[in-house]
Amino acid sequence: MEKIGFGIIGTGSIVNTYVKCIDELTQAKLVALYTKSSERIDSAQKEFGVPVFDDMEQFLKQADVNIVCVCNESGNHGAAIKAAAKAGKHVLSEKPLEVSLEKIDEVIAVCEQQKVMLGCTLQNRCSPEYVELYDAVSQGKLGKLLMGNAHINWYRPTEYYKNNPWRGTMRLDGGAAFMNQGVHTIDLLLNVMGQVNSVFGNVKTLVHDIEGEDVGSAILSFASGAIGTITGGTALYPGYPEKLEVYGEKGSILMEGGEIVQWNVKGLPRPSSTPSRELGSGASDPTAITHLNHKKVIEDMMTAVMENRSPMVDGPEARKAVEVITSIYKSSEEARVVSL
């Protein structure tokens, strides 16, 4: 079978993860990259061994690019997605899909109009132990859900923001600890607990010189009647592995750093599973997270294109976490409960 060609928008650190995944997938090939910095062209071509363009139109004219991976700044995802879609390319975007619901709705509409696939990389859904948790909940093993908590109490040094001035800005990062670092675990929480009816949030910037928050918390009310909490930060030294806790009337399952650390379900021993200790946590270092789950997302995107089906996380699915996060920001700003 002919290989599926990939183009990547952006040449930041996350691109190395995508390139590694594409290299390891036998049906995939890297075709071209786009960078907004003409100074990066020569070094990127030497590093990745493919043509690198600083002209978006020329990049998108590459006929053998079937899927475009959008890996630039979060607040620039929308423009890149729309350009790729209008060029007839399927799109896989890094998280978050965009930084506002208005922008997300716009890119979903454009992709639908152009009849191209739109996927979002929320790779933690692929963690083997999260899949165990999700299956137990979806099969009713925990009974009625009572409470779900997400804790992303991480740490980032001053240099993390200083070396990449777009980080922590409202325009390009859409916030900080919740929108950038927290979005993955918040996505898992919503995926397992279901629709959120309302949030009451409190976010602050206490340590870093950024526009977005470096600490925050929220109380959630779910449509099912369950309640929940979210805490997050990038100022919480030294940074602790992210946690996901799900409590039901028949028991509870607790995850930490992508691993199940507590399985207490009445009459149901934990099924055997493959340990996922190699997946890593970004508690204090974003580069500690391996590429394995990204690889599953990219492979799923290829299969979705070949089978003409929706990818694992499509536009409407990716929208959910951003809706909750932006509602938390609004709640904090207005000091009131916000209904979704």
Short mmCIF file of C-alpha atoms in Angstrom, two decimals:
data_model
loop_
_atom_site.label_atom_id
_atom_site.label_comp_id
_atom_site.label_asym_id
_atom_site.label_seq_id
_atom_site.Cartn_x
_atom_site.Cartn_y
_atom_site.Cartn_z
CA MET A 1 0.00 0.00 0.00
CA GLU A 2 1.20 3.51 -0.82
CA LYS A 3 2.46 5.40 2.20
CA ILE A 4 0.50 8.28 3.70
CA GLY A 5 2.43 11.51 3.49
CA PHE A 6 2.69 13.88 6.46
CA GLY A 7 3.49 17.55 6.57
CA ILE A 8 4.17 19.36 9.85
CA ILE A 9 3.46 23.00 10.65
CA GLY A 10 5.97 24.20 13.24
CA THR A 11 9.53 23.27 14.16
CA GLY A 12 9.38 23.49 17.96
CA SER A 13 10.34 20.74 20.38
CA ILE A 14 7.10 18.74 20.00
CA VAL A 15 7.89 18.21 16.30
CA ASN A 16 10.63 15.74 17.27
CA THR A 17 7.95 13.54 18.81
CA TYR A 18 5.87 13.59 15.63
CA VAL A 19 8.86 12.87 13.41
CA LYS A 20 9.90 9.93 15.59
CA CYS A 21 6.37 8.49 15.41
CA ILE A 22 6.12 8.93 11.64
CA ASP A 23 9.53 7.29 11.16
CA GLU A 24 8.40 4.27 13.19
CA LEU A 25 5.09 3.79 11.35
CA THR A 26 5.63 1.70 8.24
CA GLN A 27 2.70 3.22 6.34
CA ALA A 28 3.74 6.81 7.07
CA LYS A 29 6.35 9.10 5.56
CA LEU A 30 7.43 12.63 6.41
CA VAL A 31 7.20 14.82 3.31
CA ALA A 32 7.69 18.45 4.35
CA LEU A 33 7.72 20.98 7.19
CA TYR A 34 6.62 24.59 7.50
CA THR A 35 8.32 27.17 9.71
CA LYS A 36 7.46 30.85 10.07
CA SER A 37 11.17 31.54 10.63
CA SER A 38 13.23 31.68 7.44
CA GLU A 39 16.36 31.40 9.64
CA ARG A 40 15.24 27.91 10.67
CA ILE A 41 14.99 26.49 7.14
CA ASP A 42 18.58 25.28 6.66
CA SER A 43 18.98 23.79 10.14
CA ALA A 44 15.55 22.11 9.99
CA GLN A 45 16.26 20.61 6.57
CA LYS A 46 19.52 19.16 7.87
CA GLU A 47 17.82 17.88 11.02
CA PHE A 48 14.76 16.28 9.43
CA GLY A 49 15.96 15.49 5.89
CA VAL A 50 12.91 16.86 4.08
CA PRO A 51 12.08 20.17 2.37
CA VAL A 52 11.23 22.98 4.79
CA PHE A 53 9.16 25.96 3.67
CA ASP A 54 8.54 29.38 5.16
CA ASP A 55 5.73 29.97 2.64
CA MET A 56 2.47 28.31 3.77
CA GLU A 57 1.03 28.22 0.27
CA GLN A 58 4.07 26.44 -1.14
CA PHE A 59 4.08 24.01 1.78
CA LEU A 60 0.43 23.12 1.21
CA LYS A 61 0.99 22.64 -2.53
CA GLN A 62 3.02 19.50 -1.83
CA ALA A 63 0.79 16.93 -3.53
CA ASP A 64 2.08 13.96 -1.54
CA VAL A 65 1.10 15.53 1.80
CA ASN A 66 -2.13 13.78 2.86
CA ILE A 67 -2.22 14.75 6.54
CA VAL A 68 -0.98 18.00 8.06
CA CYS A 69 0.09 17.95 11.72
CA VAL A 70 -0.41 21.36 13.32
CA CYS A 71 2.31 21.90 15.94
CA ASN A 72 2.68 25.67 16.19
CA GLU A 73 1.51 27.95 19.02
CA SER A 74 -1.94 27.04 20.35
CA GLY A 75 -3.50 30.38 19.42
CA ASN A 76 -2.26 29.97 15.85
CA HIS A 77 -3.75 26.49 15.39
CA GLY A 78 -6.95 27.85 13.87
CA ALA A 79 -5.34 29.73 10.99
CA ALA A 80 -3.12 26.73 10.19
CA ILE A 81 -6.01 24.26 10.33
CA LYS A 82 -8.17 26.40 8.04
CA ALA A 83 -5.36 26.85 5.52
CA ALA A 84 -4.66 23.11 5.44
CA ALA A 85 -8.34 22.22 5.15
CA LYS A 86 -8.86 24.65 2.28
CA ALA A 87 -5.92 22.99 0.53
CA GLY A 88 -7.75 19.66 0.84
CA LYS A 89 -5.48 18.21 3.54
CA HIS A 90 -6.68 16.20 6.52
CA VAL A 91 -5.56 17.75 9.81
CA LEU A 92 -4.23 16.43 13.11
CA SER A 93 -3.71 19.28 15.58
CA GLU A 94 -1.79 19.37 18.82
CA LYS A 95 -3.79 20.16 21.94
CA PRO A 96 -5.69 22.32 22.60
CA LEU A 97 -7.49 22.46 19.26
CA GLU A 98 -7.65 26.24 19.74
CA VAL A 99 -7.82 28.63 22.68
CA SER A 100 -11.44 29.79 22.36
CA LEU A 101 -14.75 28.14 21.54
CA GLU A 102 -15.34 30.65 18.74
CA LYS A 103 -12.12 29.62 17.00
CA ILE A 104 -12.82 25.94 17.55
CA ASP A 105 -16.32 26.19 16.10
CA GLU A 106 -14.89 28.01 13.08
CA VAL A 107 -12.27 25.33 12.32
CA ILE A 108 -14.81 22.53 12.78
CA ALA A 109 -17.10 24.25 10.28
CA VAL A 110 -14.32 24.81 7.73
CA CYS A 111 -13.17 21.18 7.91
CA GLU A 112 -16.75 19.98 7.46
CA GLN A 113 -17.21 22.29 4.47
CA GLN A 114 -13.97 21.07 2.89
CA LYS A 115 -14.84 17.43 3.70
CA VAL A 116 -11.52 16.75 5.44
CA MET A 117 -10.86 14.89 8.69
CA LEU A 118 -10.03 16.91 11.80
CA GLY A 119 -8.35 15.21 14.73
CA CYS A 120 -6.77 16.47 17.94
CA THR A 121 -3.84 14.92 19.80
CA LEU A 122 -5.10 14.11 23.28
CA GLN A 123 -2.84 11.11 23.52
CA ASN A 124 -3.37 10.26 27.18
CA ARG A 125 -6.61 8.56 26.18
CA CYS A 126 -4.36 5.85 24.72
CA SER A 127 -2.66 5.03 28.02
CA PRO A 128 -3.30 1.29 28.59
CA GLU A 129 -4.18 1.82 32.25
CA TYR A 130 -6.54 4.70 31.49
CA VAL A 131 -8.27 2.40 29.01
CA GLU A 132 -8.73 -0.09 31.87
CA LEU A 133 -10.30 2.62 34.01
CA TYR A 134 -12.51 3.87 31.19
CA ASP A 135 -13.72 0.36 30.35
CA ALA A 136 -14.59 -0.36 33.99
CA VAL A 137 -16.66 2.84 34.24
CA SER A 138 -18.36 2.50 30.85
CA GLN A 139 -19.32 -1.09 31.64
CA GLY A 140 -20.95 0.02 34.89
CA LYS A 141 -18.45 -1.75 37.13
CA LEU A 142 -18.31 1.26 39.49
CA GLY A 143 -22.07 1.75 39.44
CA LYS A 144 -23.44 5.26 39.74
CA LEU A 145 -20.64 7.81 39.55
CA LEU A 146 -20.27 10.01 42.63
CA MET A 147 -17.13 12.09 42.19
CA GLY A 148 -14.29 12.65 39.74
CA ASN A 149 -11.12 14.64 40.46
CA ALA A 150 -8.20 15.78 38.29
CA HIS A 151 -4.99 17.13 39.80
CA ILE A 152 -2.20 18.51 37.61
CA ASN A 153 0.03 20.04 40.26
CA TRP A 154 3.13 20.60 38.16
CA TYR A 155 6.16 22.86 38.16
CA ARG A 156 7.83 24.87 35.41
CA PRO A 157 10.92 27.04 36.03
CA THR A 158 11.07 30.68 35.01
CA GLU A 159 13.09 29.74 31.91
CA TYR A 160 10.20 27.68 30.54
CA TYR A 161 8.24 30.85 29.92
CA LYS A 162 11.17 33.22 29.31
CA ASN A 163 12.65 31.06 26.54
CA ASN A 164 9.30 30.81 24.71
CA PRO A 165 7.56 34.18 25.13
CA TRP A 166 4.27 32.91 23.63
CA ARG A 167 3.79 30.55 26.57
CA GLY A 168 1.50 31.84 29.26
CA THR A 169 -0.01 34.52 27.03
CA MET A 170 -3.75 34.71 26.56
CA ARG A 171 -3.57 35.22 22.79
CA LEU A 172 -1.26 32.33 21.92
CA ASP A 173 -1.45 29.97 24.91
CA GLY A 174 -5.03 30.75 25.88
CA GLY A 175 -4.06 30.77 29.56
CA ALA A 176 -1.39 28.66 31.20
CA ALA A 177 -1.56 25.81 33.73
CA PHE A 178 -5.07 24.63 32.83
CA MET A 179 -5.09 25.27 29.07
CA ASN A 180 -1.58 24.01 28.36
CA GLN A 181 -0.55 21.47 30.99
CA GLY A 182 -3.92 20.58 32.49
CA VAL A 183 -5.90 20.00 29.31
CA HIS A 184 -4.83 16.35 28.99
CA THR A 185 -6.01 15.21 32.42
CA ILE A 186 -9.10 17.43 32.25
CA ASP A 187 -9.94 15.71 28.95
CA LEU A 188 -9.65 12.31 30.65
CA LEU A 189 -11.87 13.47 33.51
CA LEU A 190 -14.60 14.63 31.12
CA ASN A 191 -14.27 11.55 28.95
CA VAL A 192 -14.96 9.25 31.89
CA MET A 193 -17.35 11.41 33.95
CA GLY A 194 -19.48 12.86 31.14
CA GLN A 195 -21.02 16.25 30.51
CA VAL A 196 -20.36 19.14 32.89
CA ASN A 197 -23.32 21.34 33.84
CA SER A 198 -21.50 24.07 35.77
CA VAL A 199 -18.15 25.15 37.17
CA PHE A 200 -16.94 27.43 39.93
CA GLY A 201 -13.30 28.36 39.42
CA ASN A 202 -10.51 30.30 41.05
CA VAL A 203 -7.26 30.87 39.13
CA LYS A 204 -4.34 33.13 40.02
CA THR A 205 -0.86 34.09 38.86
CA LEU A 206 1.31 34.01 41.98
CA VAL A 207 4.87 33.20 40.89
CA HIS A 208 5.55 33.50 37.16
CA ASP A 209 5.59 36.73 35.15
CA ILE A 210 2.88 35.60 32.73
CA GLU A 211 -0.66 36.57 31.75
CA GLY A 212 -2.13 33.13 32.38
CA GLU A 213 -2.55 31.31 35.69
CA ASP A 214 0.14 29.35 37.47
CA VAL A 215 -2.23 28.01 40.16
CA GLY A 216 -5.92 27.24 40.03
CA SER A 217 -8.80 25.14 41.31
CA ALA A 218 -12.39 24.45 40.31
CA ILE A 219 -15.52 22.68 41.52
CA LEU A 220 -17.53 20.84 38.86
CA SER A 221 -21.13 19.66 38.72
CA PHE A 222 -21.74 16.88 36.20
CA ALA A 223 -24.98 16.22 34.34
CA SER A 224 -25.11 12.76 35.94
CA GLY A 225 -25.43 14.33 39.39
CA ALA A 226 -21.82 13.59 40.30
CA ILE A 227 -19.47 16.28 41.56
CA GLY A 228 -15.78 16.88 40.96
CA THR A 229 -12.72 19.03 41.44
CA ILE A 230 -9.74 20.17 39.40
CA THR A 231 -6.49 21.58 40.77
CA GLY A 232 -3.55 22.62 38.65
CA GLY A 233 -0.44 24.72 38.51
CA THR A 234 3.02 25.33 37.10
CA ALA A 235 4.33 26.92 40.31
CA LEU A 236 3.91 23.89 42.58
CA TYR A 237 7.51 22.85 43.26
CA PRO A 238 8.88 20.33 42.59
CA GLY A 239 5.92 19.15 40.51
CA TYR A 240 3.98 15.96 41.20
CA PRO A 241 2.62 13.33 38.79
CA GLU A 242 -0.85 14.14 37.53
CA LYS A 243 -3.74 12.34 39.22
CA LEU A 244 -7.17 11.17 38.07
CA GLU A 245 -9.62 9.87 40.66
CA VAL A 246 -13.00 8.27 39.90
CA TYR A 247 -15.39 7.28 42.69
CA GLY A 248 -18.60 5.32 42.18
CA GLU A 249 -21.13 3.65 44.47
CA LYS A 250 -19.41 0.28 43.92
CA GLY A 251 -15.82 1.41 44.31
CA SER A 252 -13.04 3.66 43.12
CA ILE A 253 -10.06 3.74 40.78
CA LEU A 254 -7.17 6.17 41.23
CA MET A 255 -4.47 6.94 38.67
CA GLU A 256 -1.17 8.74 39.14
CA GLY A 257 1.32 9.55 36.38
CA GLY A 258 -0.60 7.40 33.91
CA GLU A 259 -0.68 4.35 36.19
CA ILE A 260 -3.47 2.86 38.28
CA VAL A 261 -2.30 3.10 41.88
CA GLN A 262 -5.58 2.11 43.57
CA TRP A 263 -8.21 -0.33 42.27
CA ASN A 264 -10.91 -0.90 44.87
CA VAL A 265 -14.07 -2.16 43.16
CA LYS A 266 -16.47 -4.38 45.12
CA GLY A 267 -16.29 -7.98 43.91
CA LEU A 268 -14.07 -7.11 40.95
CA PRO A 269 -10.34 -7.75 41.09
CA ARG A 270 -8.23 -5.67 38.79
CA PRO A 271 -7.80 -7.30 35.36
CA SER A 272 -4.26 -8.09 34.28
CA SER A 273 -2.65 -5.36 32.22
CA THR A 274 0.59 -4.25 30.65
CA PRO A 275 2.34 -1.75 32.95
CA SER A 276 2.77 1.66 31.32
CA ARG A 277 5.71 2.86 33.41
CA GLU A 278 7.59 3.81 30.25
CA LEU A 279 5.05 6.55 29.42
CA GLY A 280 6.44 9.11 31.88
CA SER A 281 4.95 12.23 33.44
CA GLY A 282 5.54 15.87 32.64
CA ALA A 283 5.34 16.89 36.30
CA SER A 284 8.54 18.91 36.22
CA ASP A 285 9.91 18.31 32.71
CA PRO A 286 7.76 18.28 29.54
CA THR A 287 10.42 16.27 27.68
CA ALA A 288 9.97 13.35 30.12
CA ILE A 289 6.82 12.27 28.28
CA THR A 290 7.56 9.56 25.70
CA HIS A 291 6.20 9.34 22.15
CA LEU A 292 4.30 6.06 22.48
CA ASN A 293 0.79 7.47 22.91
CA HIS A 294 1.40 10.08 20.21
CA LYS A 295 2.26 7.19 17.92
CA LYS A 296 -1.11 5.55 18.62
CA VAL A 297 -2.93 8.82 17.84
CA ILE A 298 -1.08 9.30 14.56
CA GLU A 299 -1.71 5.68 13.56
CA ASP A 300 -5.42 6.10 14.39
CA MET A 301 -5.52 9.26 12.24
CA MET A 302 -4.08 7.37 9.29
CA THR A 303 -6.62 4.58 9.74
CA ALA A 304 -9.44 7.12 10.00
CA VAL A 305 -8.42 8.64 6.68
CA MET A 306 -8.12 5.23 4.99
CA GLU A 307 -11.44 4.00 6.40
CA ASN A 308 -13.25 7.35 6.04
CA ARG A 309 -14.26 7.45 9.71
CA SER A 310 -13.88 9.98 12.48
CA PRO A 311 -10.53 9.96 14.32
CA MET A 312 -10.25 9.03 17.97
CA VAL A 313 -10.70 12.65 19.12
CA ASP A 314 -12.52 14.76 16.54
CA GLY A 315 -13.31 18.48 16.68
CA PRO A 316 -16.46 18.32 18.84
CA GLU A 317 -14.74 15.92 21.25
CA ALA A 318 -11.65 18.14 21.54
CA ARG A 319 -13.91 21.15 22.18
CA LYS A 320 -15.19 19.78 25.51
CA ALA A 321 -12.06 20.35 27.61
CA VAL A 322 -11.58 23.86 26.20
CA GLU A 323 -15.20 24.69 27.07
CA VAL A 324 -14.64 23.65 30.68
CA ILE A 325 -11.29 25.46 30.97
CA THR A 326 -12.56 28.73 29.48
CA SER A 327 -15.62 28.49 31.74
CA ILE A 328 -13.31 28.14 34.75
CA TYR A 329 -11.47 31.27 33.65
CA LYS A 330 -14.75 33.14 33.24
CA SER A 331 -15.98 31.92 36.63
CA SER A 332 -12.80 33.10 38.31
CA GLU A 333 -12.92 36.50 36.64
CA GLU A 334 -16.58 37.07 37.51
CA ALA A 335 -16.52 35.29 40.89
CA ARG A 336 -19.63 33.24 40.14
CA VAL A 337 -20.83 29.82 39.08
CA VAL A 338 -20.81 29.48 35.27
CA SER A 339 -23.25 27.15 33.53
CA LEU A 340 -22.13 25.35 30.38
#
